[in-house]
Amino acid sequence: MSMLPSKMTYRREIDGLRALAVLPVILFHAGLEAFSGGFVGVDVFFVISGYLITGVIISDLEKERFSLIDFYERRARRILPALFLVMFVCLPFSWVLLLPHDLKDFSDSLLAVPLYISNFLFWSESGYFERAAEMKPLLHTWSLAVEEQFYLFFPLFFMLLWRWGKRWLLVMMGLLGSASLVYAQWASLAQPAAAFYLLVARSWELLLGGLAAFYILSDQHKKSGRLFSEMASMLGLALVLFSIFNFSKETPFPGVYALVPTLGAILIILYAKSDTVLGKILSLKIFVSIGLVSYSAYLWHQPIFAFARHQSIVTPETHVFIMLSILSLGLAYLSWRYVENPFRQKNWISRKKLFLIVSLFSLFFIVLGFIGIVNKGFKNRFSYSAEFEAQFKLQNYRKSCDDGLGHQKGEVPFCEFGSKNNQKPEMVVFGDSHSTAIQPVFDKLAHDLKFGYIHHGLGGCIPLINVDVLKGNWDRGVCSKVSKSQFEYVKNNKIKTVVLVARWSYYTQGDYEKGMNGYFLNANDEDEMGREKSRSVFKKEFLKTVEAYEALGAQVIVLLQVPQQKTEPRKIYSKIMMFNEPDNKKLGEAVLNYSVSQSDHLKLQIFNREFFDSIPKRSSLIFVNPDVAYCRQARCVLGTSERSYYQDLDHLNEWGAIELEGLLGDVLANAGVGRQMPM
């Protein structure tokens, strides 16, 4: 390999590329549907980072002046002052706006961010595209954690292999990058949350940028002609834009699909030279200006959006998020000018003072986070009763018979409920977490009707025989194992009544505005994923499941999905109590107004409901519609003025489940389960 030039010169077009990366991320988080793939801006940032940092390391090593302490000092000056400013500004807003459980989660992130482990924290809590994630003010720090974890080891790796020669260094970077990409592709299908958040699935993007630095500093790069550079750079732009406007939360990421925006970014970096059309466009003042403040803009937008969502009972309108996006850019300019730039100047603040300030702020946030965790979000800020808290607490009705230790392997105990009169259970209830949430009503009916029944199921597993759920809660094979064991239980115990309960639309339609980004149904070990494939599997396997149980002589009762709310019930009740007089009449009106409309509920359910309606009616198959218990005045109510029916957006709590007592009692009595209740 020929000798590399001693340094990389500043390129305005790279700052322009930063603008192309940060704006889609902000608009994606703002909820603009056109920017459905805006999250790929982070991948572009990873490539840019790998390119620039590797270039700096190469330059310093060529001059034999590379120092680890200098390297980490530059990272600290670049990353931490603005980050800590944003975290500090978040503190009063979090105290005023966050409910105790949200403040506890925020405290978790306060502790994790200075330790560069927030990606592990958010990976353990929820997926990036889930509704709960957008409520986290510091969610976006996962990408900073990934970078810092990478740069903790990359310089050491680089220095070691530099001594062996650049050829070996390039080979090892290529091998590690390839291994990371292979893992990312596998994990994007099998463990999507891990693929999104963890360094092992992201390091190939940073290494790709590093390889670009080697190439651009070589003599070979200089041989590319003007026409080739024009075409290659425009192709790169097309790839990035295609990703932004065509990818979505349903796209398996960051596997091979992530090659589209990252290779696009590479082509722009390599060939969008200052004399090319794209280079001139990216060098325009507007793009360069946004690029210069892109890091601060990235830091500000997420907490601003999250606190806006917390402040409002319902999700703010799109125009509000557009205004908040502009606010983010304004704050970004101020923090760039008065925080980022000064801290980068060694003559303004010495290394010793920098490390002291960074250490003190890190310790401050860690201690503050620990205090918030220990105090469970400072519940004493609000006067909520234990009964109020109980409405929204996740209840594990199976805990007496199921410790959960075998769930990862699909080993789930069959739990007996109801009247245990030494007689064989007459009925089984199979399903996902919705079947668990509804146990209070089945248990009450079982005691009243004097029968015992079995519950079996796993959250995120639809009760269809031999069907797996991809990009869900469990590895491939777990859900199909659960459903097979359910069928075998009915067969071996000659059960005559099988009740199937699930969040049916989640496996065929997804969420309201967010659509499907996981929980795809799969049969026969196929790898194809998507809404249409999931719907096809659902229709075919639902009929096969019902027919299989009918062939055993069982009657099948299918409980249609309970209405899914659009706003967190806990948030509604808490906010109304915080900001209004808890007058029962006003509270009841407010609860009704914030309940999901019946039209929205039916729209979400339309595929499943129409399919169920198309199945020929017969005595061995009964569909039970819970809408009659919850829907009135064009709304599907989430509760009363006194209490919620839901523990979260879609799971009923004990009081909500009991609302189905009359409806299900009649169905079970007519099916001959137990003895009929006295009139």
XYZ file of C-alpha atoms in Angstrom:
679
model
C 0.000 0.000 0.000
C 1.261 3.460 -0.811
C 2.043 5.969 1.905
C -1.063 7.834 3.171
C -1.186 11.622 3.284
C -0.453 13.102 6.664
C -3.869 14.589 7.332
C -7.466 14.863 6.206
C -8.612 18.331 5.196
C -11.921 19.873 6.285
C -14.737 19.224 3.829
C -17.895 21.359 3.914
C -19.829 18.621 2.151
C -19.361 16.314 5.146
C -21.168 18.828 7.333
C -23.836 18.938 4.635
C -24.103 15.154 4.877
C -24.585 15.526 8.624
C -27.611 17.713 7.882
C -28.940 15.004 5.585
C -28.559 12.578 8.484
C -30.020 14.558 11.398
C -33.095 16.104 9.777
C -34.732 12.763 8.851
C -34.090 11.454 12.370
C -35.834 14.473 13.889
C -38.763 14.324 11.456
C -39.109 10.578 11.976
C -39.395 11.078 15.717
C -41.835 13.917 15.031
C -44.128 11.341 13.478
C -44.096 12.546 9.868
C -45.182 9.503 7.881
C -43.214 10.546 4.788
C -39.997 10.044 6.761
C -40.866 6.465 7.728
C -37.219 5.437 7.414
C -35.739 8.555 8.966
C -34.095 6.443 11.653
C -31.393 5.508 9.089
C -29.885 8.916 9.750
C -28.214 7.353 12.778
C -26.559 4.795 10.493
C -25.251 7.621 8.325
C -23.866 9.255 11.468
C -22.082 6.019 12.374
C -20.420 5.914 8.959
C -19.382 9.577 9.162
C -18.011 9.041 12.663
C -16.005 5.989 11.642
C -14.625 7.852 8.640
C -13.568 10.978 10.545
C -12.188 9.297 13.657
C -10.212 6.746 11.652
C -8.813 9.549 9.526
C -7.619 11.399 12.631
C -5.993 8.267 14.057
C -4.232 7.522 10.758
C -2.949 11.093 10.548
C -1.577 11.024 14.101
C 0.011 7.598 13.685
C 1.681 8.663 10.447
C 3.197 11.587 12.334
C 4.031 9.305 15.270
C 2.177 11.563 17.656
C -0.902 9.491 18.467
C -1.795 9.473 22.169
C -4.639 7.634 23.836
C -5.080 10.375 26.409
C -5.296 12.974 23.620
C -7.801 10.816 21.770
C -10.114 10.388 24.758
C -9.741 14.069 25.617
C -10.970 15.005 22.126
C -13.914 12.625 22.507
C -14.785 14.139 25.883
C -14.599 17.697 24.525
C -16.758 16.716 21.539
C -19.443 14.653 23.252
C -19.876 15.381 26.947
C -20.384 19.137 27.546
C -23.455 19.428 25.303
C -24.768 16.056 26.475
C -24.505 16.999 30.141
C -26.142 20.373 29.444
C -29.161 18.682 27.885
C -29.365 16.166 30.735
C -29.210 18.980 33.288
C -31.977 20.943 31.547
C -34.112 17.775 31.563
C -34.088 17.582 35.362
C -36.746 20.197 36.269
C -39.028 19.094 33.422
C -38.772 15.475 34.523
C -39.650 16.409 38.099
C -42.746 18.363 37.075
C -44.039 16.281 34.155
C -43.080 12.667 34.774
C -45.241 10.306 36.761
C -43.439 8.192 39.370
C -42.858 5.137 37.163
C -41.683 7.382 34.321
C -39.365 9.316 36.634
C -37.965 6.031 37.880
C -37.239 5.032 34.270
C -35.661 8.448 33.674
C -33.503 7.899 36.760
C -32.334 4.611 35.248
C -31.150 6.498 32.187
C -29.498 9.241 34.257
C -27.354 6.553 35.824
C -26.700 4.678 32.573
C -25.747 7.568 30.266
C -22.518 8.684 32.036
C -21.474 5.022 32.202
C -22.060 4.607 28.430
C -24.444 1.697 28.937
C -27.764 3.315 28.033
C -28.022 1.097 24.948
C -28.103 -1.939 27.247
C -30.703 -0.238 29.434
C -33.091 0.554 26.577
C -32.513 -2.858 25.026
C -33.671 -4.449 28.286
C -36.736 -2.209 28.530
C -38.374 -2.111 25.106
C -37.862 -2.040 21.376
C -36.864 1.219 19.688
C -40.101 1.438 17.696
C -42.510 0.662 20.528
C -44.840 3.345 21.830
C -43.222 3.322 25.284
C -39.826 4.157 23.789
C -40.870 7.539 22.413
C -41.741 8.666 25.952
C -38.130 8.309 27.151
C -36.303 11.671 27.155
C -32.830 10.114 26.870
C -33.675 7.269 24.494
C -31.429 8.687 21.772
C -28.326 8.348 23.926
C -28.191 4.661 22.947
C -26.268 5.660 19.813
C -23.750 7.679 21.844
C -23.218 4.651 24.074
C -22.582 2.470 21.017
C -20.003 4.934 19.692
C -18.196 5.326 22.992
C -18.069 1.568 23.524
C -16.578 1.238 20.055
C -14.000 3.978 20.584
C -13.022 2.565 23.941
C -11.410 -0.376 22.135
C -10.902 0.760 18.545
C -7.792 2.917 19.140
C -6.112 0.092 21.043
C -6.985 -2.361 18.271
C -5.738 0.134 15.690
C -2.411 0.795 17.436
C -1.707 -2.916 17.857
C -2.350 -3.862 14.223
C -0.712 -0.696 12.856
C 2.611 -2.199 13.871
C 1.888 -5.268 11.748
C 1.238 -3.184 8.669
C -1.771 -1.518 7.090
C -2.628 -4.574 5.022
C -3.226 -6.673 8.150
C -5.164 -3.800 9.704
C -7.471 -3.570 6.698
C -7.978 -7.336 6.611
C -8.904 -7.467 10.299
C -11.255 -4.490 9.970
C -12.918 -6.218 7.032
C -13.259 -9.523 8.872
C -14.642 -7.936 12.042
C -17.024 -5.795 10.011
C -18.251 -8.818 8.055
C -18.806 -10.811 11.236
C -20.732 -7.914 12.749
C -22.921 -7.610 9.641
C -23.659 -11.343 9.648
C -24.713 -11.132 13.285
C -26.789 -8.018 12.585
C -28.643 -9.813 9.803
C -29.394 -12.817 11.997
C -30.356 -10.741 15.018
C -32.572 -8.375 13.010
C -34.824 -11.390 12.424
C -34.333 -13.377 15.626
C -33.558 -10.693 18.242
C -34.488 -7.322 16.721
C -34.079 -5.249 19.885
C -30.559 -6.579 20.456
C -29.705 -5.980 16.802
C -30.833 -2.384 17.030
C -29.191 -1.368 20.287
C -26.011 -3.384 20.711
C -22.502 -2.624 19.479
C -21.925 -6.120 18.128
C -24.595 -5.473 15.473
C -23.533 -1.877 14.812
C -19.740 -1.967 14.742
C -19.659 -2.874 11.036
C -21.118 0.550 10.192
C -18.352 2.364 12.060
C -15.742 0.048 10.541
C -17.180 0.711 7.084
C -16.564 4.402 7.637
C -13.041 3.562 8.792
C -12.336 1.631 5.595
C -13.548 4.644 3.618
C -10.953 6.773 5.427
C -8.183 4.462 4.269
C -9.425 4.549 0.695
C -9.922 8.304 0.481
C -6.401 8.898 1.790
C -4.893 6.560 -0.793
C -3.564 7.357 -4.260
C -6.146 5.032 -5.795
C -8.998 7.360 -4.828
C -7.425 10.273 -6.685
C -7.679 8.375 -9.983
C -11.483 8.535 -10.090
C -12.638 10.799 -12.909
C -15.130 13.652 -12.758
C -17.965 11.798 -14.512
C -17.555 8.738 -12.291
C -17.552 10.912 -9.179
C -20.735 12.678 -10.298
C -22.543 9.406 -10.946
C -21.287 7.643 -7.823
C -22.173 10.526 -5.503
C -25.673 10.838 -6.975
C -26.148 7.096 -6.586
C -25.130 7.470 -2.946
C -27.693 10.247 -2.457
C -30.368 8.103 -4.099
C -29.599 5.196 -1.762
C -29.826 7.383 1.344
C -33.050 9.060 0.206
C -34.571 5.732 -0.794
C -33.932 4.437 2.721
C -35.402 7.521 4.350
C -38.644 7.462 2.368
C -39.147 3.720 1.802
C -37.877 1.938 4.892
C -40.178 1.642 7.886
C -40.428 0.080 11.303
C -41.310 -3.173 9.580
C -37.921 -3.279 7.825
C -35.592 -5.840 9.475
C -32.792 -3.649 10.771
C -29.810 -3.205 10.906
C -28.965 -6.243 8.759
C -28.428 -6.235 5.021
C -31.063 -3.521 4.627
C -28.737 -1.154 6.493
C -26.260 -1.544 3.636
C -28.479 0.718 1.538
C -28.050 3.940 3.585
C -24.518 3.125 4.754
C -23.180 2.386 1.277
C -25.001 5.492 0.116
C -23.181 7.503 2.764
C -19.873 5.918 1.729
C -20.403 6.903 -1.912
C -21.192 10.476 -0.875
C -18.125 10.663 1.360
C -15.835 9.251 -1.314
C -17.150 10.963 -4.417
C -19.185 14.062 -3.499
C -16.106 16.230 -3.971
C -16.240 19.980 -3.790
C -16.365 20.312 -7.597
C -19.263 17.854 -8.088
C -22.912 18.880 -8.264
C -23.787 17.058 -5.051
C -20.675 18.386 -3.353
C -21.731 21.945 -4.199
C -25.282 21.299 -2.965
C -24.117 19.838 0.326
C -21.686 22.750 0.705
C -24.495 25.301 0.625
C -24.586 27.450 3.730
C -27.981 26.149 4.884
C -26.823 22.516 4.898
C -23.419 23.267 6.390
C -25.015 25.353 9.142
C -27.401 22.556 10.092
C -24.550 20.056 9.875
C -22.436 22.076 12.272
C -25.174 22.013 14.913
C -26.346 18.482 14.050
C -24.965 16.891 17.209
C -26.694 19.402 19.467
C -29.881 19.124 17.394
C -29.801 15.366 17.863
C -29.369 15.840 21.615
C -32.195 18.344 22.035
C -34.978 16.925 19.878
C -35.734 13.684 21.752
C -36.227 15.134 25.259
C -38.264 18.006 23.823
C -40.539 15.567 21.979
C -40.774 13.223 24.965
C -41.696 15.961 27.449
C -44.286 17.330 25.004
C -45.872 13.891 24.901
C -45.817 13.672 28.700
C -47.286 17.149 29.136
C -50.236 16.419 26.867
C -52.762 13.733 27.718
C -53.127 12.886 24.036
C -50.317 12.836 21.476
C -49.709 16.383 20.165
C -50.613 17.164 16.552
C -48.004 17.039 13.799
C -47.757 20.823 13.512
C -46.743 20.946 17.192
C -43.860 18.567 16.525
C -42.775 20.626 13.525
C -42.608 23.706 15.762
C -40.692 21.707 18.359
C -38.279 20.568 15.621
C -37.561 24.212 14.831
C -37.088 24.865 18.550
C -34.592 21.982 18.656
C -32.545 23.593 15.891
C -32.637 26.939 17.692
C -31.420 25.436 20.951
C -28.849 23.461 18.978
C -27.332 26.668 17.650
C -27.075 28.141 21.153
C -25.497 25.047 22.685
C -23.146 24.685 19.696
C -21.968 28.272 19.964
C -21.802 28.666 23.723
C -21.012 25.132 24.898
C -19.658 22.882 22.150
C -17.246 25.361 20.584
C -15.747 26.801 23.797
C -15.130 23.371 25.304
C -13.265 22.269 22.196
C -10.719 25.042 22.707
C -7.805 23.869 24.830
C -6.797 27.461 25.532
C -10.260 28.092 26.999
C -10.298 25.118 29.347
C -7.376 22.887 30.182
C -7.379 19.104 30.094
C -7.223 18.934 33.880
C -10.229 21.228 34.337
C -12.133 19.393 31.601
C -11.674 15.991 33.215
C -12.587 17.432 36.614
C -15.816 18.968 35.307
C -16.720 15.830 33.375
C -16.049 13.625 36.393
C -18.115 15.793 38.739
C -21.099 15.941 36.374
C -20.879 12.210 35.729
C -20.894 11.514 39.448
C -23.743 13.994 39.934
C -25.977 12.260 37.383
C -25.088 8.790 38.614
C -25.895 9.671 42.222
C -29.073 11.504 41.216
C -30.160 8.539 39.131
C -29.489 6.150 41.987
C -31.544 8.295 44.366
C -34.436 8.353 41.894
C -34.297 4.577 41.491
C -34.185 3.917 45.236
C -37.118 6.289 45.803
C -39.081 4.689 42.935
C -39.645 7.946 41.113
C -40.550 9.898 44.273
C -44.133 8.706 44.567
C -44.727 11.167 47.404
C -44.814 14.014 44.870
C -48.394 12.981 44.148
C -51.063 11.738 46.525
C -52.008 8.505 44.803
C -53.650 5.827 46.904
C -52.571 2.198 46.913
C -55.859 1.324 45.200
C -55.090 3.827 42.449
C -51.646 2.315 41.900
C -53.076 -1.210 41.858
C -55.141 -0.429 38.763
C -52.024 -0.058 36.644
C -49.758 -2.630 38.213
C -48.993 -5.621 36.043
C -50.584 -8.603 37.750
C -49.161 -12.085 37.363
C -52.121 -14.322 38.079
C -50.019 -17.392 37.260
C -47.273 -16.760 39.814
C -48.487 -19.480 42.174
C -47.770 -22.182 39.606
C -45.372 -20.612 37.101
C -41.966 -19.200 38.014
C -41.218 -18.319 34.385
C -37.865 -20.103 34.361
C -38.707 -22.284 31.371
C -40.340 -19.656 29.179
C -37.261 -19.098 27.012
C -37.448 -22.772 26.040
C -41.220 -22.797 25.564
C -41.718 -24.767 28.767
C -44.866 -23.320 30.338
C -46.796 -25.004 33.195
C -50.503 -25.698 32.863
C -52.031 -23.716 35.723
C -55.336 -24.724 37.302
C -57.851 -22.101 38.405
C -61.439 -21.987 39.601
C -63.235 -24.423 41.844
C -60.815 -27.222 42.731
C -63.246 -29.954 43.713
C -61.000 -32.888 42.865
C -62.677 -33.180 39.490
C -60.926 -33.002 36.148
C -60.836 -29.445 34.681
C -63.685 -28.950 32.216
C -62.223 -26.087 30.231
C -58.923 -24.623 29.027
C -58.049 -21.002 28.284
C -55.181 -20.586 25.825
C -53.630 -17.368 24.572
C -51.082 -14.600 24.850
C -50.808 -11.989 27.619
C -54.418 -10.923 26.985
C -55.546 -14.344 28.148
C -53.588 -13.864 31.381
C -54.978 -10.370 31.954
C -58.538 -11.653 31.703
C -58.105 -14.431 34.280
C -60.060 -12.670 37.084
C -63.369 -13.026 35.237
C -62.781 -16.667 34.308
C -61.725 -17.461 37.869
C -64.833 -15.779 39.311
C -67.130 -17.560 36.877
C -65.429 -20.878 37.598
C -66.094 -20.505 41.309
C -69.692 -19.419 40.705
C -70.386 -22.199 38.197
C -68.424 -24.736 40.258
C -65.848 -25.909 37.757
C -62.094 -25.946 37.374
C -60.181 -24.885 34.311
C -56.631 -24.721 32.986
C -54.841 -21.643 31.753
C -51.823 -21.940 29.492
C -50.057 -19.381 27.364
C -47.170 -17.015 26.905
C -47.103 -13.287 26.231
C -46.558 -12.630 22.543
C -47.551 -16.162 21.470
C -50.773 -16.477 19.495
C -52.673 -19.703 20.371
C -52.546 -21.185 16.861
C -51.079 -24.678 16.520
C -47.575 -24.855 14.960
C -47.378 -21.082 14.466
C -44.309 -19.063 15.424
C -44.064 -15.326 16.021
C -41.020 -13.596 14.507
C -39.582 -10.319 15.804
C -41.619 -10.790 18.952
C -40.876 -11.707 22.554
C -39.245 -15.087 21.977
C -36.820 -16.945 19.762
C -38.069 -18.942 16.825
C -39.632 -22.224 17.911
C -40.852 -21.111 21.340
C -44.407 -20.130 20.382
C -44.937 -23.171 18.155
C -43.765 -25.404 21.010
C -46.251 -23.747 23.358
C -49.195 -24.207 20.970
C -48.271 -27.846 20.272
C -48.257 -28.598 23.986
C -51.687 -26.967 24.275
C -53.123 -29.255 21.611
C -51.569 -32.311 23.237
C -53.075 -31.355 26.595
C -56.580 -31.099 25.130
C -56.091 -34.404 23.336
C -54.713 -36.314 26.308
C -57.197 -34.938 28.834
C -60.276 -35.041 26.594
C -61.116 -31.389 27.257
C -64.505 -30.396 25.846
C -64.266 -26.581 25.906
C -61.327 -24.623 24.487
C -61.275 -20.830 24.895
C -58.853 -18.855 22.712
C -57.944 -15.316 23.765
C -55.405 -13.028 22.092
C -54.558 -9.573 20.870
C -55.519 -10.824 17.422
C -54.961 -7.614 15.456
C -51.380 -7.246 16.698
C -50.363 -10.231 14.565
C -52.167 -9.031 11.422
C -52.424 -5.234 11.606
C -50.097 -3.997 14.324
C -50.774 -0.791 16.200
C -52.975 2.154 15.269
C -50.775 4.650 13.406
C -47.546 2.699 13.814
C -48.560 -0.397 11.844
C -46.572 -3.629 12.152
C -42.922 -3.610 13.135
C -42.853 -7.072 14.632
C -44.904 -10.036 15.816
C -45.080 -11.533 12.345
C -46.728 -14.943 12.095
C -44.725 -17.749 10.600
C -45.441 -21.371 9.749
C -43.224 -24.099 8.319
C -39.988 -22.327 9.359
C -40.200 -19.768 6.566
C -38.122 -16.583 6.781
C -40.517 -14.308 4.908
C -41.944 -11.551 7.099
C -44.479 -8.815 6.563
C -48.087 -7.910 7.167
C -49.520 -9.706 4.153
C -47.569 -12.882 4.902
C -48.680 -12.714 8.530
C -52.314 -12.320 7.471
C -52.077 -15.274 5.118
C -50.624 -17.468 7.866
C -53.276 -16.264 10.321
C -56.237 -17.152 8.099
C -54.896 -20.566 7.164
C -53.648 -21.617 10.593
C -56.650 -20.270 12.502
C -58.966 -22.530 10.517
C -56.605 -25.487 10.926
C -56.404 -24.889 14.683
C -60.170 -24.723 15.123
C -60.671 -27.827 12.984
C -58.001 -29.716 14.966
C -59.770 -29.003 18.266
C -63.160 -29.780 16.763
C -61.798 -33.124 15.559
C -61.082 -33.934 19.215
C -64.727 -33.259 20.046
C -64.067 -29.899 21.698
C -66.179 -26.788 21.408
C -64.050 -23.721 20.575
C -64.901 -20.317 22.060
C -62.994 -17.379 20.583
C -62.968 -14.114 22.533
C -62.520 -11.261 20.109
C -59.975 -8.625 21.021
C -60.943 -6.085 23.650
C -60.780 -2.453 22.454
C -57.252 -1.104 22.425
C -56.858 2.417 23.781
C -54.790 5.140 22.101
C -53.657 6.974 25.235
C -52.169 5.396 28.352
C -54.994 5.066 30.934
C -52.619 5.678 33.815
C -51.515 8.898 32.185
C -55.096 10.058 31.688
C -56.219 9.399 35.256
C -53.011 10.784 36.747
C -52.979 13.966 34.675
C -56.647 14.675 35.299
C -56.077 14.310 39.024
C -52.926 16.442 38.881
C -54.351 19.378 36.970
C -58.080 19.297 37.750
C -60.447 18.968 40.664
C -61.252 15.256 41.003
C -64.980 15.884 40.530
C -66.603 12.564 39.564
C -68.845 14.017 36.871
C -66.039 15.988 35.221
C -63.674 13.056 35.593
C -66.205 10.730 33.959
C -66.643 13.124 31.028
C -62.892 13.471 30.629
C -62.365 9.704 30.711
C -65.044 9.251 28.042
C -63.538 11.970 25.846
C -60.069 10.409 26.021
C -61.303 6.867 25.392
C -60.685 5.424 21.934
C -63.445 6.077 19.429
C -65.440 3.049 18.370
C -64.661 3.809 14.730
C -60.898 3.756 15.378
C -61.247 0.534 17.355
C -63.202 -1.163 14.565
C -60.792 0.110 11.936
C -57.903 -1.560 13.771
C -59.905 -4.786 14.033
C -61.384 -4.790 10.540
C -59.218 -7.531 9.040
C -59.747 -9.973 11.893
C -63.432 -9.177 12.357
C -64.207 -9.581 8.651
C -62.317 -12.863 8.568
C -64.116 -14.183 11.638
C -67.461 -13.140 10.125
C -66.644 -15.061 6.940
C -66.304 -18.380 8.769
C -69.470 -20.520 8.447
C -71.473 -20.531 11.683
C -71.640 -23.794 13.605
C -72.374 -24.896 17.150
C -68.822 -26.063 17.758
C -67.361 -22.570 17.147
C -68.532 -19.548 19.123
C -67.246 -15.997 18.749
C -67.695 -13.660 21.724
C -67.608 -9.919 21.026
C -66.526 -7.912 24.105
C -67.498 -4.578 22.539
C -70.941 -4.735 24.148
C -69.292 -4.456 27.565
C -67.131 -1.430 26.793
C -68.421 0.538 23.788
C -71.111 3.220 24.125
C -71.718 6.777 22.927
C -69.400 6.115 19.973
C -66.531 5.440 22.414
C -64.989 2.302 23.860
C -64.478 3.466 27.413
C -61.253 2.895 29.270
C -62.951 3.120 32.653
C -65.322 5.046 34.877
C -64.947 8.172 36.969
C -63.819 5.930 39.828
C -61.354 3.528 38.228
C -59.688 2.378 35.041
C -60.596 -0.823 33.227
C -57.069 -1.085 31.804
C -53.606 -1.536 33.234
C -52.059 -0.225 30.002
C -53.165 0.473 26.430
C -54.544 -2.965 25.677
C -54.467 -5.204 28.773
C -57.510 -5.202 31.029
C -57.010 -4.994 34.776
C -59.081 -6.915 37.300
C -61.976 -4.439 37.235
C -62.009 -4.320 33.461
C -62.022 -8.096 33.173
C -64.977 -8.414 35.581
C -67.015 -6.231 33.208
C -67.222 -9.304 30.974
C -68.815 -11.451 33.693
C -72.361 -11.324 32.356
C -71.385 -11.856 28.729
C -68.991 -14.741 29.353
C -71.204 -16.237 32.059
C -74.042 -16.670 29.575
C -71.698 -18.141 26.967
C -70.179 -20.696 29.354
C -73.538 -21.637 30.842
C -74.991 -22.192 27.352
C -71.924 -24.287 26.503
C -72.700 -26.535 29.474
C -69.603 -25.637 31.467
C -70.130 -26.224 35.205
C -73.590 -25.637 36.611
C -75.739 -22.648 35.756
C -75.811 -19.873 38.349
C -79.056 -19.522 40.296
C -81.356 -16.802 39.029
